[in-house]
Amino acid sequence: MRFSELVKASWHALIANPKRSFLTTIGIIIGIASVVTIMSLGAGVKKQMLRDLDTTQTGQQTAEIYYNSRDMFLNELGFDNRDVTMLMDANLKGVAKVEILQQTKKIGMTAIINDSQQAMTADLVNKPVKQPIVAGQNLTTYDFEVKNPVMLMSDKLATKMYTTAANAVGTSVTVQQTTYTVIGVYHNKAADARLPKPLYLNSSTGKQGNGIKLTFKPGAQVSVGAKQALHQLKKSGSHHRDGRYEYIDMGKLLKGISKSISGITYFVAAIAGISLFIAGIGVMNMMYISVSERTQEIGVRLALGATPKNIMMQFLLEAIILTVSGGVIGLVIGTSVAAVASMAMPFRAIVTPASVALAFGVSTAVGIVFGLLPAKQAANKNLIDILR
């Protein structure tokens, strides 16, 4: 028999019992749909995470170098405009922009409070923030507009330095070259002070930080340019004698993250794929029943000249058509479920070629593996035994 005739005969045999054929494929459909959904969501979250970590909003790659002071109590900032100018003049390979990273939450600094040097932490704010005022008044919109050198002090720091919160109101606090007037004391356990961000960033202190960000031209080798910058800073950075500079290799970090996400995705997909094994047993069971029920059909085919190989190929094709059909339906359902699920998530599901190949490859493999033994049983039937 020609292969096309075998395929046609296999298809007619399956649609002769549509309900049984469909119920047999349900396990395949659920298994493939689960695996495709998980892999699509995993690919989506992986792409989104790598994009967020690896590039800026314009698609440019970045690298960051951080400074760590040898004296933890100095709260010394390791980068200023001198480092920016030096790195830009060094013509680093692929570097398009150099800027200082400035923190805005819980910044460590050294201040002069009540005529004594005191380490404290401060939050930078762009507008008045509602919080319980223990003494004095809150920052106002006018303070931000005209950049008044005023601040709020926490009740914890105020009682430590001035015994009572009320005594702290009206006092002066010097941070670097700027002297702030305490206009209010607020209740806050997270930070010792709250400073207006516009004034802070316009001061000399605002042009300093413990991190520096390198933005690279498209297609540049990030690790090469970053290592050149690190070498330059260690050689002549503004604070190279007072601490150490550290470069985080984002390339290696991203590869590690990518492998971790892929590993988790494949692991969860493998767990979901267990249902495919169970579904395969169901396919095998159905094929054995089919062989048993169609003994006379097998005898007639053998009597008309069909070879055992033809019989085996027909039943094997039935199993493969059954599982591949389930795989196609599962692929459509899995893709749809992933698309709907991604609507409620901050990333978009991605159906990769690997997912499509997996759907067809696994479903075909299940058909071959679990259909082979029933097909062999059908091929081994003896015509004389059937006629008896």
Short mmCIF file of C-alpha atoms in Angstrom, two decimals:
data_model
loop_
_atom_site.label_atom_id
_atom_site.label_comp_id
_atom_site.label_asym_id
_atom_site.label_seq_id
_atom_site.Cartn_x
_atom_site.Cartn_y
_atom_site.Cartn_z
CA MET A 1 0.00 0.00 0.00
CA ARG A 2 1.11 3.51 -0.73
CA PHE A 3 1.84 5.82 2.21
CA SER A 4 -0.98 8.19 1.21
CA GLU A 5 -3.44 5.28 1.29
CA LEU A 6 -2.21 4.27 4.73
CA VAL A 7 -2.71 7.81 6.03
CA LYS A 8 -6.20 7.94 4.52
CA ALA A 9 -7.15 4.55 6.02
CA SER A 10 -5.79 5.59 9.43
CA TRP A 11 -7.79 8.81 9.39
CA HIS A 12 -11.03 7.04 8.47
CA ALA A 13 -10.48 4.51 11.25
CA LEU A 14 -10.15 7.32 13.81
CA ILE A 15 -13.17 9.33 12.70
CA ALA A 16 -15.23 6.14 12.76
CA ASN A 17 -15.17 6.51 16.58
CA PRO A 18 -14.96 10.32 17.02
CA LYS A 19 -15.95 10.42 20.70
CA ARG A 20 -13.39 7.81 21.74
CA SER A 21 -10.69 9.45 19.65
CA PHE A 22 -11.39 12.89 21.12
CA LEU A 23 -11.49 11.62 24.72
CA THR A 24 -8.15 9.88 24.12
CA THR A 25 -6.55 13.14 22.96
CA ILE A 26 -7.72 15.19 25.99
CA GLY A 27 -4.64 14.21 28.01
CA ILE A 28 -2.36 15.26 25.12
CA ILE A 29 -4.26 18.54 24.73
CA ILE A 30 -3.97 19.41 28.43
CA GLY A 31 -0.31 18.44 28.61
CA ILE A 32 0.77 20.37 25.50
CA ALA A 33 -1.38 23.40 26.45
CA SER A 34 0.20 23.50 29.93
CA VAL A 35 3.76 23.23 28.62
CA VAL A 36 3.22 25.86 25.89
CA THR A 37 1.58 28.27 28.37
CA ILE A 38 4.41 27.93 30.88
CA MET A 39 7.15 28.26 28.25
CA SER A 40 5.46 31.29 26.64
CA LEU A 41 5.09 33.09 29.97
CA GLY A 42 8.64 32.13 30.93
CA ALA A 43 10.02 33.49 27.65
CA GLY A 44 8.04 36.70 28.15
CA VAL A 45 9.20 37.37 31.68
CA LYS A 46 12.78 36.49 30.69
CA LYS A 47 12.80 38.96 27.80
CA GLN A 48 11.21 41.72 29.88
CA MET A 49 13.60 41.24 32.79
CA LEU A 50 16.68 41.18 30.59
CA ARG A 51 15.49 44.29 28.75
CA ASP A 52 14.94 46.16 32.01
CA LEU A 53 18.33 45.17 33.40
CA ASP A 54 20.40 45.37 30.26
CA THR A 55 19.30 48.55 28.50
CA THR A 56 18.00 52.05 28.99
CA GLN A 57 14.60 53.18 27.70
CA THR A 58 16.23 54.05 24.36
CA GLY A 59 17.72 50.57 24.03
CA GLN A 60 21.29 51.56 24.95
CA GLN A 61 23.37 49.28 27.14
CA THR A 62 24.67 50.52 30.46
CA ALA A 63 27.21 49.56 33.11
CA GLU A 64 27.63 50.76 36.68
CA ILE A 65 30.71 51.19 38.85
CA TYR A 66 30.42 51.67 42.61
CA TYR A 67 32.72 53.13 45.24
CA ASN A 68 33.17 51.67 48.72
CA SER A 69 35.01 53.73 51.32
CA ARG A 70 37.50 51.97 53.57
CA ASP A 71 36.09 53.93 56.51
CA MET A 72 32.43 53.00 56.92
CA PHE A 73 31.77 55.87 59.35
CA LEU A 74 32.81 58.71 57.04
CA ASN A 75 29.79 58.36 54.71
CA GLU A 76 32.13 59.66 52.04
CA LEU A 77 30.84 59.93 48.47
CA GLY A 78 33.31 58.51 45.97
CA PHE A 79 32.40 60.26 42.70
CA ASP A 80 32.16 63.91 41.67
CA ASN A 81 32.39 65.96 38.48
CA ARG A 82 36.15 65.43 38.30
CA ASP A 83 35.57 61.70 37.69
CA VAL A 84 32.97 62.39 35.03
CA THR A 85 35.31 64.76 33.19
CA MET A 86 38.24 62.37 33.48
CA LEU A 87 36.31 59.41 32.06
CA MET A 88 34.85 61.44 29.19
CA ASP A 89 38.32 62.71 28.29
CA ALA A 90 39.75 59.17 28.40
CA ASN A 91 37.90 58.21 25.19
CA LEU A 92 36.68 54.92 26.60
CA LYS A 93 35.75 52.34 23.99
CA GLY A 94 32.06 52.61 23.10
CA VAL A 95 31.12 54.96 25.97
CA ALA A 96 28.63 57.65 24.93
CA LYS A 97 27.74 59.16 28.31
CA VAL A 98 29.00 59.23 31.90
CA GLU A 99 26.80 60.33 34.79
CA ILE A 100 26.82 60.10 38.58
CA LEU A 101 24.17 57.93 40.21
CA GLN A 102 22.44 59.87 42.97
CA GLN A 103 20.39 58.22 45.63
CA THR A 104 17.16 59.81 46.79
CA LYS A 105 16.17 57.42 49.57
CA LYS A 106 17.95 57.13 52.89
CA ILE A 107 21.20 58.80 51.85
CA GLY A 108 24.06 58.50 54.29
CA MET A 109 25.87 61.76 55.05
CA THR A 110 27.93 63.60 57.65
CA ALA A 111 26.37 66.79 59.07
CA ILE A 112 27.21 69.44 61.64
CA ILE A 113 24.40 69.38 64.22
CA ASN A 114 24.54 71.41 67.45
CA ASP A 115 28.23 72.19 66.82
CA SER A 116 29.17 68.52 66.56
CA GLN A 117 29.80 66.18 63.65
CA GLN A 118 27.03 63.65 63.30
CA ALA A 119 26.36 60.83 60.83
CA MET A 120 22.75 60.77 59.68
CA THR A 121 20.48 59.51 56.93
CA ALA A 122 18.12 61.66 54.86
CA ASP A 123 15.28 61.27 52.37
CA LEU A 124 15.05 63.63 49.38
CA VAL A 125 11.54 64.78 48.47
CA ASN A 126 10.14 66.75 45.53
CA LYS A 127 7.05 68.05 47.32
CA PRO A 128 5.57 68.30 50.80
CA VAL A 129 4.83 64.87 52.24
CA LYS A 130 2.06 64.32 54.73
CA GLN A 131 3.37 62.98 58.01
CA PRO A 132 2.84 63.63 61.75
CA ILE A 133 4.57 66.89 62.74
CA VAL A 134 5.75 66.78 66.35
CA ALA A 135 6.97 70.39 66.51
CA GLY A 136 7.22 73.33 64.10
CA GLN A 137 5.73 73.04 60.61
CA ASN A 138 5.93 70.92 57.49
CA LEU A 139 7.77 71.80 54.29
CA THR A 140 5.65 73.91 51.91
CA THR A 141 5.32 74.10 48.14
CA TYR A 142 6.86 77.57 48.29
CA ASP A 143 10.00 76.12 49.95
CA PHE A 144 10.50 73.84 46.95
CA GLU A 145 9.80 76.54 44.36
CA VAL A 146 12.32 79.05 45.75
CA LYS A 147 14.75 76.37 46.99
CA ASN A 148 14.68 77.50 50.62
CA PRO A 149 17.48 75.87 52.64
CA VAL A 150 15.06 74.30 55.13
CA MET A 151 14.59 70.75 56.35
CA LEU A 152 12.70 68.47 58.68
CA MET A 153 14.40 66.51 61.45
CA SER A 154 13.14 63.24 62.89
CA ASP A 155 11.95 63.25 66.51
CA LYS A 156 14.51 60.56 67.32
CA LEU A 157 17.47 62.66 66.15
CA ALA A 158 15.98 65.85 67.64
CA THR A 159 15.64 64.39 71.15
CA LYS A 160 19.12 62.91 70.86
CA MET A 161 20.77 66.22 69.92
CA TYR A 162 18.50 68.79 71.65
CA THR A 163 16.73 66.84 74.45
CA THR A 164 13.26 67.84 73.15
CA ALA A 165 11.73 68.15 69.68
CA ALA A 166 10.75 71.78 70.26
CA ASN A 167 14.37 72.76 70.99
CA ALA A 168 15.43 71.51 67.53
CA VAL A 169 13.10 73.89 65.65
CA GLY A 170 15.02 76.92 64.34
CA THR A 171 18.46 75.32 64.69
CA SER A 172 20.93 74.94 61.82
CA VAL A 173 22.28 71.79 60.21
CA THR A 174 25.23 71.99 57.82
CA VAL A 175 25.54 69.34 55.13
CA GLN A 176 28.69 69.82 53.10
CA GLN A 177 28.62 73.49 51.98
CA THR A 178 24.89 74.07 52.57
CA THR A 179 23.35 75.16 55.88
CA TYR A 180 19.73 74.13 56.42
CA THR A 181 17.30 75.53 58.97
CA VAL A 182 15.17 73.00 60.84
CA ILE A 183 11.58 74.27 60.47
CA GLY A 184 9.88 71.16 61.82
CA VAL A 185 10.31 67.88 63.62
CA TYR A 186 8.41 64.87 62.29
CA HIS A 187 7.86 61.30 63.42
CA ASN A 188 9.83 58.90 61.22
CA LYS A 189 11.89 55.82 62.09
CA ALA A 190 13.29 55.23 58.59
CA ALA A 191 15.41 58.40 58.10
CA ASP A 192 16.91 61.10 60.34
CA ALA A 193 15.97 64.03 58.10
CA ARG A 194 13.96 65.09 55.07
CA LEU A 195 15.57 67.52 52.59
CA PRO A 196 14.15 69.32 49.51
CA LYS A 197 15.49 67.44 46.52
CA PRO A 198 15.81 70.45 44.12
CA LEU A 199 18.10 72.32 46.54
CA TYR A 200 20.13 69.25 47.42
CA LEU A 201 20.80 68.31 43.79
CA ASN A 202 21.81 71.87 42.90
CA SER A 203 24.36 71.99 45.69
CA SER A 204 27.86 70.64 45.39
CA THR A 205 26.78 67.60 47.36
CA GLY A 206 24.14 66.88 44.76
CA LYS A 207 26.86 66.42 42.16
CA GLN A 208 28.41 63.58 44.10
CA GLY A 209 27.49 59.97 44.60
CA ASN A 210 28.77 56.48 45.30
CA GLY A 211 27.93 55.16 41.87
CA ILE A 212 28.68 56.13 38.29
CA LYS A 213 26.74 55.03 35.23
CA LEU A 214 28.27 54.43 31.80
CA THR A 215 25.96 54.50 28.78
CA PHE A 216 27.32 52.78 25.67
CA LYS A 217 26.74 53.24 21.98
CA PRO A 218 24.62 50.57 20.25
CA GLY A 219 26.66 47.46 19.49
CA ALA A 220 29.54 48.40 21.81
CA GLN A 221 31.34 45.82 23.95
CA VAL A 222 30.18 46.81 27.41
CA SER A 223 32.67 44.75 29.40
CA VAL A 224 35.64 46.20 27.51
CA GLY A 225 34.65 49.84 28.03
CA ALA A 226 33.64 49.25 31.66
CA LYS A 227 36.96 47.61 32.50
CA GLN A 228 38.81 50.52 30.90
CA ALA A 229 36.81 52.93 33.08
CA LEU A 230 37.52 50.85 36.18
CA HIS A 231 41.25 50.85 35.42
CA GLN A 232 41.20 54.63 34.91
CA LEU A 233 39.40 55.20 38.21
CA LYS A 234 41.76 52.96 40.15
CA LYS A 235 44.64 54.89 38.66
CA SER A 236 43.47 58.49 39.06
CA GLY A 237 39.94 58.58 40.49
CA SER A 238 39.11 61.41 42.89
CA HIS A 239 38.99 58.97 45.87
CA HIS A 240 41.16 56.10 44.64
CA ARG A 241 43.34 56.27 47.77
CA ASP A 242 40.42 56.27 50.20
CA GLY A 243 38.44 53.27 48.97
CA ARG A 244 37.93 50.80 46.17
CA TYR A 245 35.95 50.79 42.95
CA GLU A 246 33.86 47.79 41.94
CA TYR A 247 32.37 47.01 38.56
CA ILE A 248 29.38 44.72 38.29
CA ASP A 249 29.68 42.74 35.06
CA MET A 250 26.09 42.93 33.86
CA GLY A 251 26.87 40.56 30.98
CA LYS A 252 27.73 37.69 33.33
CA LEU A 253 24.90 38.67 35.66
CA LEU A 254 22.36 38.65 32.82
CA LYS A 255 23.60 35.28 31.56
CA GLY A 256 23.17 33.86 35.06
CA ILE A 257 19.67 35.32 35.36
CA SER A 258 18.79 34.02 31.90
CA LYS A 259 19.93 30.51 32.79
CA SER A 260 18.04 30.60 36.09
CA ILE A 261 14.79 31.71 34.47
CA SER A 262 15.17 29.13 31.70
CA GLY A 263 15.92 26.42 34.25
CA ILE A 264 12.84 27.25 36.32
CA THR A 265 10.69 27.42 33.18
CA TYR A 266 11.87 24.03 31.92
CA PHE A 267 11.50 22.47 35.36
CA VAL A 268 7.89 23.63 35.72
CA ALA A 269 7.19 22.64 32.11
CA ALA A 270 8.62 19.17 32.81
CA ILE A 271 6.27 18.79 35.78
CA ALA A 272 3.35 19.80 33.57
CA GLY A 273 4.63 17.38 30.94
CA ILE A 274 4.08 14.43 33.27
CA SER A 275 0.47 14.50 32.09
CA LEU A 276 1.80 13.66 28.61
CA PHE A 277 3.15 10.35 29.94
CA ILE A 278 -0.24 9.55 31.46
CA ALA A 279 -1.93 10.58 28.21
CA GLY A 280 0.45 8.29 26.30
CA ILE A 281 -0.66 5.33 28.40
CA GLY A 282 -4.25 6.25 27.51
CA VAL A 283 -3.33 6.27 23.81
CA MET A 284 -1.68 2.86 24.14
CA ASN A 285 -4.72 1.45 25.93
CA MET A 286 -7.06 2.78 23.24
CA MET A 287 -4.88 1.35 20.47
CA TYR A 288 -4.83 -2.10 22.11
CA ILE A 289 -8.63 -2.00 22.29
CA SER A 290 -8.76 -0.92 18.66
CA VAL A 291 -6.50 -3.80 17.59
CA SER A 292 -8.66 -6.27 19.51
CA GLU A 293 -11.89 -4.95 18.01
CA ARG A 294 -10.57 -4.88 14.44
CA THR A 295 -9.21 -8.43 14.21
CA GLN A 296 -11.50 -9.28 11.29
CA GLU A 297 -10.45 -6.09 9.45
CA ILE A 298 -6.80 -7.08 9.88
CA GLY A 299 -7.59 -10.56 8.52
CA VAL A 300 -9.34 -9.17 5.47
CA ARG A 301 -6.40 -6.84 4.72
CA LEU A 302 -3.93 -9.68 5.05
CA ALA A 303 -6.09 -11.86 2.77
CA LEU A 304 -6.17 -9.10 0.15
CA GLY A 305 -2.37 -8.91 0.06
CA ALA A 306 -1.44 -6.39 2.78
CA THR A 307 1.87 -7.16 4.47
CA PRO A 308 2.43 -7.18 8.26
CA LYS A 309 4.51 -4.04 7.71
CA ASN A 310 1.47 -2.32 6.15
CA ILE A 311 -0.69 -3.33 9.11
CA MET A 312 1.90 -2.09 11.59
CA MET A 313 2.36 1.20 9.74
CA GLN A 314 -1.40 1.84 9.62
CA PHE A 315 -1.92 1.42 13.38
CA LEU A 316 1.21 3.39 14.14
CA LEU A 317 -0.03 6.21 11.92
CA GLU A 318 -3.36 6.17 13.75
CA ALA A 319 -1.56 6.73 17.06
CA ILE A 320 0.60 9.50 15.60
CA ILE A 321 -2.36 11.29 13.96
CA LEU A 322 -4.23 11.05 17.24
CA THR A 323 -1.42 12.59 19.33
CA VAL A 324 -0.37 15.21 16.75
CA SER A 325 -3.99 16.38 16.46
CA GLY A 326 -4.06 16.74 20.24
CA GLY A 327 -0.74 18.59 20.07
CA VAL A 328 -2.09 21.10 17.53
CA ILE A 329 -5.21 21.75 19.63
CA GLY A 330 -3.05 22.03 22.77
CA LEU A 331 -0.74 24.51 21.02
CA VAL A 332 -3.68 26.74 20.07
CA ILE A 333 -5.16 26.57 23.58
CA GLY A 334 -1.80 27.13 25.28
CA THR A 335 -1.05 30.14 23.09
CA SER A 336 -4.46 31.63 23.80
CA VAL A 337 -4.21 31.07 27.56
CA ALA A 338 -0.73 32.65 27.65
CA ALA A 339 -1.96 35.68 25.69
CA VAL A 340 -4.93 36.17 28.02
CA ALA A 341 -2.78 35.68 31.14
CA SER A 342 -0.20 38.22 29.95
CA MET A 343 -2.91 40.89 29.79
CA ALA A 344 -2.95 40.92 33.58
CA MET A 345 0.85 40.89 33.87
CA PRO A 346 3.55 43.53 33.27
CA PHE A 347 5.03 41.56 30.39
CA ARG A 348 3.92 39.97 27.14
CA ALA A 349 3.90 36.22 26.60
CA ILE A 350 6.11 35.06 23.73
CA VAL A 351 5.43 31.88 21.78
CA THR A 352 8.89 30.83 20.67
CA PRO A 353 9.72 28.47 17.79
CA ALA A 354 10.93 26.06 20.47
CA SER A 355 7.39 25.92 21.92
CA VAL A 356 5.91 25.11 18.50
CA ALA A 357 8.61 22.51 17.81
CA LEU A 358 8.04 21.03 21.26
CA ALA A 359 4.30 20.71 20.67
CA PHE A 360 4.76 18.82 17.42
CA GLY A 361 7.89 16.91 18.47
CA VAL A 362 6.59 15.67 21.80
CA SER A 363 3.13 14.77 20.49
CA THR A 364 4.71 12.84 17.60
CA ALA A 365 7.12 11.08 19.98
CA VAL A 366 4.25 10.10 22.28
CA GLY A 367 2.38 8.64 19.31
CA ILE A 368 5.41 6.62 18.19
CA VAL A 369 6.45 5.39 21.64
CA PHE A 370 3.00 4.46 22.91
CA GLY A 371 1.60 3.31 19.56
CA LEU A 372 4.48 1.03 18.59
CA LEU A 373 3.59 -1.99 20.78
CA PRO A 374 -0.10 -2.09 19.76
CA ALA A 375 0.95 -1.70 16.10
CA LYS A 376 3.38 -4.61 16.47
CA GLN A 377 0.64 -6.72 18.05
CA ALA A 378 -1.62 -5.98 15.07
CA ALA A 379 1.18 -6.84 12.60
CA ASN A 380 1.96 -10.14 14.35
CA LYS A 381 -1.57 -11.52 14.00
CA ASN A 382 -1.67 -14.71 11.96
CA LEU A 383 -4.17 -14.94 9.11
CA ILE A 384 -4.95 -18.62 9.79
CA ASP A 385 -5.64 -17.93 13.47
CA ILE A 386 -7.95 -15.06 12.47
CA LEU A 387 -9.89 -17.31 10.01
CA ARG A 388 -10.45 -19.90 12.72
#
